Short mmCIF file of C-alpha atoms and ligand atoms in Angstrom, two decimals:
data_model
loop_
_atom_site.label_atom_id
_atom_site.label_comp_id
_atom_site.label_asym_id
_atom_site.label_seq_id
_atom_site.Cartn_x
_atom_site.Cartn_y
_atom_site.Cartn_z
CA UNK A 23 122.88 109.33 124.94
CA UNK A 24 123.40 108.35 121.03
CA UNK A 25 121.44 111.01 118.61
CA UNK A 26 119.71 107.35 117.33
CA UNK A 27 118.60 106.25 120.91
CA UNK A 28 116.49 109.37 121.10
CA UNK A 29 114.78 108.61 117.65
CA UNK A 30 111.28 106.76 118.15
CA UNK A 31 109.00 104.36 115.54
CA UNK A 32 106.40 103.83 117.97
CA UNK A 33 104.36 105.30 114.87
CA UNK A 34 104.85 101.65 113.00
CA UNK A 35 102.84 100.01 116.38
CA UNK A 36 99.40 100.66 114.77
CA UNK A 37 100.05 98.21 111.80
CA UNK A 38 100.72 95.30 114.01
CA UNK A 39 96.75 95.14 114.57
CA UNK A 40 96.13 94.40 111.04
CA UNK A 41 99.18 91.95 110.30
CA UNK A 42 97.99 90.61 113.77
CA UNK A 43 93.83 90.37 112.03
CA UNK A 44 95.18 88.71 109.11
CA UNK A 45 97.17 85.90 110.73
CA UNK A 46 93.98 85.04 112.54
CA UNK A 47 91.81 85.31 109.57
CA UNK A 48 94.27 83.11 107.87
CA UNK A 49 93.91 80.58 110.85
CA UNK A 50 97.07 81.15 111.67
CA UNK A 51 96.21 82.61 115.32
CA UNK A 52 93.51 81.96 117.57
CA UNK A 53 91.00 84.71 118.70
CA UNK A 54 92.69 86.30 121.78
CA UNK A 55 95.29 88.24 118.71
CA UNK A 56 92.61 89.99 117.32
CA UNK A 57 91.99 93.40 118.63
CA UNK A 58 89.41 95.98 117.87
CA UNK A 59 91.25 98.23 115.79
CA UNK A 60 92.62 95.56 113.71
CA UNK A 61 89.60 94.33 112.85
CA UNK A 62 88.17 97.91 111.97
CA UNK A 63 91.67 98.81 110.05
CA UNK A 64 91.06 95.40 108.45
CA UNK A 65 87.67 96.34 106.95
CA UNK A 66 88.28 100.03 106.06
CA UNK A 67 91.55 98.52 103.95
CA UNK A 68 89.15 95.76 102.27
CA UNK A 69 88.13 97.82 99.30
CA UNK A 70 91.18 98.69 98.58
CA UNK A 71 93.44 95.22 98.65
CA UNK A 72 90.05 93.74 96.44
CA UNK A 73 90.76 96.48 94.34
CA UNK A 74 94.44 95.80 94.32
CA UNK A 75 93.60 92.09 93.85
CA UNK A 76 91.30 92.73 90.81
CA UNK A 77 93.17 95.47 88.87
CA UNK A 78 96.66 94.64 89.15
CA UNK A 79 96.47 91.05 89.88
CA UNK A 80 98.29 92.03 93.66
CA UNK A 81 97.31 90.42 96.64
CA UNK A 82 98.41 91.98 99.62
CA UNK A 83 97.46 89.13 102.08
CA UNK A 84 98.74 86.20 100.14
CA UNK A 85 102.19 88.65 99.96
CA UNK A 86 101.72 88.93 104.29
CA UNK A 87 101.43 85.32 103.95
CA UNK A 88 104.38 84.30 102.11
CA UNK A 89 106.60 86.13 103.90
CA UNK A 90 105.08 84.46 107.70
CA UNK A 91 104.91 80.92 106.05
CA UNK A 92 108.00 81.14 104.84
CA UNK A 93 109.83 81.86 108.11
CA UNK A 94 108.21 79.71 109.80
CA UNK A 95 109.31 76.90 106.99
CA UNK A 96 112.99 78.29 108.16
CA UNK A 97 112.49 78.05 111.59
CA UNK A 98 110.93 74.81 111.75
CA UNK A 99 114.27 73.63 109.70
CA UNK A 100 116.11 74.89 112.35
CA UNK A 101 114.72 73.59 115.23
CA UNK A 102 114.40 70.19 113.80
CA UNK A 103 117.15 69.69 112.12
CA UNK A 104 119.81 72.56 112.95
CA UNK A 105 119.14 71.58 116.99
CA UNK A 106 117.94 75.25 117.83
CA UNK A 107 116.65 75.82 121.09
CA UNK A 108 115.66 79.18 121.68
CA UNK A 109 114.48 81.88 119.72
CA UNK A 110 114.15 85.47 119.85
CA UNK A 111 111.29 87.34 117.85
CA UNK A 112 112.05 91.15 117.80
CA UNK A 113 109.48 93.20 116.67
CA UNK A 114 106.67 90.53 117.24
CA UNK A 115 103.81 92.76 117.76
CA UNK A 116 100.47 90.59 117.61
CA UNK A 117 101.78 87.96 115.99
CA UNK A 118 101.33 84.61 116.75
CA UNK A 119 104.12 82.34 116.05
CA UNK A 120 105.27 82.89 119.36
CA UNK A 121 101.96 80.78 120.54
CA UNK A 122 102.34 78.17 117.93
CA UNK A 123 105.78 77.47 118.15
CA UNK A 124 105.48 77.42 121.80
CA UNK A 125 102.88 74.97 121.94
CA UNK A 126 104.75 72.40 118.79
CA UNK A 127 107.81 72.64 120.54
CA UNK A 128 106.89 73.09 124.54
CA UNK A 129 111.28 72.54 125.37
CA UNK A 130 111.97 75.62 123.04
CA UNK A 131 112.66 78.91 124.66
CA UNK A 132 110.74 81.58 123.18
CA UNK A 133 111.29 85.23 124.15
CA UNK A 134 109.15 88.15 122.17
CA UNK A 135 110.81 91.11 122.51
CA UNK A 136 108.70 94.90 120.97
CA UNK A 137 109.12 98.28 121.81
CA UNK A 138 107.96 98.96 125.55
CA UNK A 139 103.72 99.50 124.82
CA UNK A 140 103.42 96.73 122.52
CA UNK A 141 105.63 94.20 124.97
CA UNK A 142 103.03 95.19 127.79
CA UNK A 143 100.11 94.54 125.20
CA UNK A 144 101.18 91.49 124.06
CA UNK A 145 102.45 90.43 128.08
CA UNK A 146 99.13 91.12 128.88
CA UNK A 147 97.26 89.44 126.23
CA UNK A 148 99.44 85.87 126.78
CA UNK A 149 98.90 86.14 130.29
CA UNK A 150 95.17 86.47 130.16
CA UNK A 151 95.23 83.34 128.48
CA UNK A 152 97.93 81.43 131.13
CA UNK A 153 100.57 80.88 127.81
CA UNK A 154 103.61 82.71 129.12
CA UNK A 155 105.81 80.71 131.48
CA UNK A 156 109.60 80.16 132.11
CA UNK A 157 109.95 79.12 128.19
CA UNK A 158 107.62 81.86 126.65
CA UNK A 159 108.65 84.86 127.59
CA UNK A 160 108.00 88.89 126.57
CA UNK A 161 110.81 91.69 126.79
CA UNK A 162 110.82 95.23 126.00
CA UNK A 163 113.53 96.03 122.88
CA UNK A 164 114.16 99.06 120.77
CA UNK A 165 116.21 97.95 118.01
CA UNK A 166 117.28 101.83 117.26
CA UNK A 167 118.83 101.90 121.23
CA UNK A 168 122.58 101.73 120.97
CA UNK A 169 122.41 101.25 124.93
CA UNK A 170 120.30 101.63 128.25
CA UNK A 171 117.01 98.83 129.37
CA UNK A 172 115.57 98.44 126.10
CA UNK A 173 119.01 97.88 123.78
CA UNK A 174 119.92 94.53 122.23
CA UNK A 175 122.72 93.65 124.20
CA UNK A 176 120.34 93.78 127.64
CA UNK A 177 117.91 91.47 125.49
CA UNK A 178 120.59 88.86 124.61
CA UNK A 179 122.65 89.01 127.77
CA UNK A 180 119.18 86.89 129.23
CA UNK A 181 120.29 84.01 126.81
CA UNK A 182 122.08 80.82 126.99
CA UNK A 183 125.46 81.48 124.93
CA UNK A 184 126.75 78.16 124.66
CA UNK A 185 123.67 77.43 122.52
CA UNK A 186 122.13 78.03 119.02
CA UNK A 187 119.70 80.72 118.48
CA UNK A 188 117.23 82.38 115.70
CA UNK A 189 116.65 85.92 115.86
CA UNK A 190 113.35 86.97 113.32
CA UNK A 191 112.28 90.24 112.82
CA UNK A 192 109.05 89.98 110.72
CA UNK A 193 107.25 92.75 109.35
CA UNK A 194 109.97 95.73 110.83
CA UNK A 195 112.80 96.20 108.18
CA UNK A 196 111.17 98.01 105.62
CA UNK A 197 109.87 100.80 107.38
CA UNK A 198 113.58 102.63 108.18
CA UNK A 199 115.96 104.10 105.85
CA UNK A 200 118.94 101.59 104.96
CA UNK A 201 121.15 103.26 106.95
CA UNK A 202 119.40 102.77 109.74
CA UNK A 203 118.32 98.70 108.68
CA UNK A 204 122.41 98.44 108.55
CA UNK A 205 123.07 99.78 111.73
CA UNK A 206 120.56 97.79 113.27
CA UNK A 207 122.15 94.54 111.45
CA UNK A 208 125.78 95.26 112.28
CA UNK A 209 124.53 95.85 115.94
CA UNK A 210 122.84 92.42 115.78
CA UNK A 211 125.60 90.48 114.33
CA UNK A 212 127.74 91.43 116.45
CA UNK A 213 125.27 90.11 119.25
CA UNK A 214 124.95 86.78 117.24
CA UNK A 215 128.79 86.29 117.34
CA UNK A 216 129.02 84.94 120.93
CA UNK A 217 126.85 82.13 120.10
CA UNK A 218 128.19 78.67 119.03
CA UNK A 219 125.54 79.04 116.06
CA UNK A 220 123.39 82.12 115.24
CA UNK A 221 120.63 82.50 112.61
CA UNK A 222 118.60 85.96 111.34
CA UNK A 223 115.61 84.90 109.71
CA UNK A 224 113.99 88.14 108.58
CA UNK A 225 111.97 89.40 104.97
CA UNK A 226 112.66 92.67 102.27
CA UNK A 227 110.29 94.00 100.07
CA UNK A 228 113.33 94.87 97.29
CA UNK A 229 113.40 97.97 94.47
CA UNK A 230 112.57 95.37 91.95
CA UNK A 231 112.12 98.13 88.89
CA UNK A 232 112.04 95.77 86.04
CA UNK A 233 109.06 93.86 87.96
CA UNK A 234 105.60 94.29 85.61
CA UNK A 235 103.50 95.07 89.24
CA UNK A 236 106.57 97.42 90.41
CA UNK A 237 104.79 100.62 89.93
CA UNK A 238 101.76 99.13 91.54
CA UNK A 239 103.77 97.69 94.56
CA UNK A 240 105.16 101.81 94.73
CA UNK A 241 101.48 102.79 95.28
CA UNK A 242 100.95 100.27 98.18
CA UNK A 243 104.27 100.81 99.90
CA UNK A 244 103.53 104.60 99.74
CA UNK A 245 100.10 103.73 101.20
CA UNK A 246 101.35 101.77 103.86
CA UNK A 247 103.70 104.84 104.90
CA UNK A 248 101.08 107.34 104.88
CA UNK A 249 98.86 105.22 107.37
CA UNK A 250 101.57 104.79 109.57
CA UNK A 251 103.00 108.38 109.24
CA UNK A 252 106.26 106.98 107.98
CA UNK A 253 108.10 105.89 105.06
CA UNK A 254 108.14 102.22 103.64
CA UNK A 255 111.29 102.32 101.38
CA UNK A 256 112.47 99.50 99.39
CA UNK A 257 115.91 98.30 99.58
CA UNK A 258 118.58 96.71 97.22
CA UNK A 259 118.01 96.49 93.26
CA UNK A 260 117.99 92.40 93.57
CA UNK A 261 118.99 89.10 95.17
CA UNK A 262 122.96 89.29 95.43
CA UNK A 263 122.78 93.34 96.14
CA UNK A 264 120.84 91.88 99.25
CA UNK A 265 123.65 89.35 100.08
CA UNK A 266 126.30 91.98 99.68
CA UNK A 267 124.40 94.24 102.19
CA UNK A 268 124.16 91.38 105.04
CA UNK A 269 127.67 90.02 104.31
CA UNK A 270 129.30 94.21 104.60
CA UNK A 271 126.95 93.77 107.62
CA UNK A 272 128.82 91.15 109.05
CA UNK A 273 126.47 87.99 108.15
CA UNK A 274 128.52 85.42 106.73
CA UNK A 275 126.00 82.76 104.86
CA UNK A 276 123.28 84.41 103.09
CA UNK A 277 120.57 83.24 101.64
CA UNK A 278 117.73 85.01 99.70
CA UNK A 279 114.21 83.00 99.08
CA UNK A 280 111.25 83.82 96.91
CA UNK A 281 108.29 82.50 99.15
CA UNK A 282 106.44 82.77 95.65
CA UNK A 283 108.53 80.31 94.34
CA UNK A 284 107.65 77.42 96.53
CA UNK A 285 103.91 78.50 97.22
CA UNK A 286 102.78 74.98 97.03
CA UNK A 287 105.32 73.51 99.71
CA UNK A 288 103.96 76.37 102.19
CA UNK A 289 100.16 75.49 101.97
CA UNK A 290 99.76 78.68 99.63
CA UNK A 291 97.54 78.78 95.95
CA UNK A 292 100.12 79.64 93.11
CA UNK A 293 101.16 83.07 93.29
CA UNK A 294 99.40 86.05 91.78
CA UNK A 295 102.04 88.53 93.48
CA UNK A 296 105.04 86.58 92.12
CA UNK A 297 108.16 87.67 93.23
CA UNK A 298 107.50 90.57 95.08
CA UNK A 299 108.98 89.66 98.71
CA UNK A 300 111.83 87.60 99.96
CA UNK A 301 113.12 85.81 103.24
CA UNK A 302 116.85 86.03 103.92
CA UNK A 303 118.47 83.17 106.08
CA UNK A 304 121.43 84.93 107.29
CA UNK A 305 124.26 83.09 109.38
CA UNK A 306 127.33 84.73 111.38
C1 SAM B 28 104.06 95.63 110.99
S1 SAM B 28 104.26 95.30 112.69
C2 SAM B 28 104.79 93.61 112.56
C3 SAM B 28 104.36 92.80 113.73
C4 SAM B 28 104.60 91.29 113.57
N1 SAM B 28 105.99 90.99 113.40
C5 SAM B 28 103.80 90.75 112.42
O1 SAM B 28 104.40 90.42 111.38
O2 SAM B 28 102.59 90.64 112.56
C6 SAM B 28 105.75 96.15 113.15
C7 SAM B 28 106.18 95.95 114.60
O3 SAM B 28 107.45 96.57 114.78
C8 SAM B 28 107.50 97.10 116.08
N2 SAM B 28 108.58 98.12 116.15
C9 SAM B 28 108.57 99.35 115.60
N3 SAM B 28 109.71 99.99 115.90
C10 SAM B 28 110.46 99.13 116.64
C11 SAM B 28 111.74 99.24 117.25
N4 SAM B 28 112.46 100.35 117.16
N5 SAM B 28 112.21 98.18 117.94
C12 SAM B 28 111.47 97.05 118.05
N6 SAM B 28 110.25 96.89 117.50
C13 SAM B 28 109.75 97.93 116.80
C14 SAM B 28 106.11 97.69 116.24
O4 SAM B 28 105.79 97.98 117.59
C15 SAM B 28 105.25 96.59 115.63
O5 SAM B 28 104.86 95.64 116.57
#
């Protein structure tokens, strides 16, 4: 077995409760997403992101939100108007775009894929509600297995080749060493290559030093890796430096957004944490 295969980030799990408390706070998800200990992580966290939100002017949720409203901007483009037909959410956690893309678009196939324990949570939690069916669908993935059950090839080999396909990762990137982002990425594109039309939706928190809230942002990635007994590093100095790394990758069309940018167009109050994350729309 590959060194990497035996590696494990079942330690990142935890956070998925909170990103999955603030999509429902935001009315983004219905009830059944919230758990218990996202709700509780949720409140111990609130006086710090109102401190963060006071003092520096950085707020952590509207950042969350930018990033989800964002992809979802991209994937509605492709479905409606790039003809996609299936997607593939790795690393979905509690989210709930699954849910709402399911129900806006019932002929889409949707397939969440997470590592084993949160796949069986999330089964489990669609079930109880009757939303998973031959369209909506949860698989086990570990995006650091270079082979075996949970791998990416097993979790593409279930898909129709001859069509198009997005493949998000939300919320994942930024917790592993680049290496390890690139390996996952070069794995993936090669995936994406025996489709007629493949798109990575996915977002980067980037080593923006010359931003004025980049020592700030430091603090509250370092915070974030300390709660999930992990590292959160930041990757790439700026916006080509990002396409260069998905293009020596093997992506072929890259493009970087600043959700801040267009916080109007996605439902969102101008920014306060301008600039801070992007969404990359990456093509093979
Ligand atoms: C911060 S949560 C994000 C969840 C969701 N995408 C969201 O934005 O709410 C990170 C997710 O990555 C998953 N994860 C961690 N390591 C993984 C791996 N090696 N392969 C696939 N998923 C992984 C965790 O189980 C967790 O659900």
């Amino acid at each position: 077995m590959p060194e990497r295969a035996r590696v494990s980030s079942a330690h990142i799990s935890p956070s998925a409760h909170y990103t999955g408390y603030v999509w429902y706070r935001h009315q983004l998800a219905d009830t059944a997403f919230v758990t218990r200990f996202g709700r509780f992580v949720h409140g111990l966290l609130s006086p710090i992101t109102w401190g963060a939100r006071m003092a520096f002017d950085l707020d952590i949720e509207q950042l969350l939100l930018q990033r989800h409203l964002q992809i979802d901007a991209q994937l509605t483009a492709a479905i409606e108007q790039g003809g996609v037909c299936q997607v593939v959410e790795i690393a979905c956690g509690l989210s709930p775009r699954g849910r709402r893309f399911s129900l806006r678009y019932p002929q889409l196939r949707y397939i969440e894929a997470d590592l084993p324990v949160m796949a069986a949570r999330k089964r489990l939690l669609l079930n109880a509600e009757g939303w998973l069916g031959s369209q909506h669908q949860v698989r086990a993935v570990d995006i650091l297995a270079e082979e075996g059950a949970n791998c990416l090839a097993a979790l593409f080999a279930e898909l129709d080749q001859s069509k198009p396909v997005v493949v998000i990762t939300e919320g994942l990137v930024n917790y592993f060493e680049l290496a390890l982002v690139e390996s996952f990425w070069t794995r993936l594109a090669e995936q994406l290559r025996a489709f007629p039309q493949a798109t990575y939706l996915t977002e980067l928190y980037p080593d923006l030093r010359e931003h004025p809230r980049y020592r700030q942002l430091r603090w509250g990635v370092g915070l974030i890796g300390r709660l999930t007994r992990g590292n959160y590093p930041l990757h790439y100095r700026n916006d080509p430096a990002i396409v260069q790394g998905f293009e020596k990758c093997g992506f072929s069309q890259v493009v970087v957004f600043d959700p801040s940018r267009t916080s109007q167009a996605l439902g969102l109050a101008p920014s306060r944490s301008a600039g801070l994350v992007r969404v990359i729309e990456a093509r093979v």
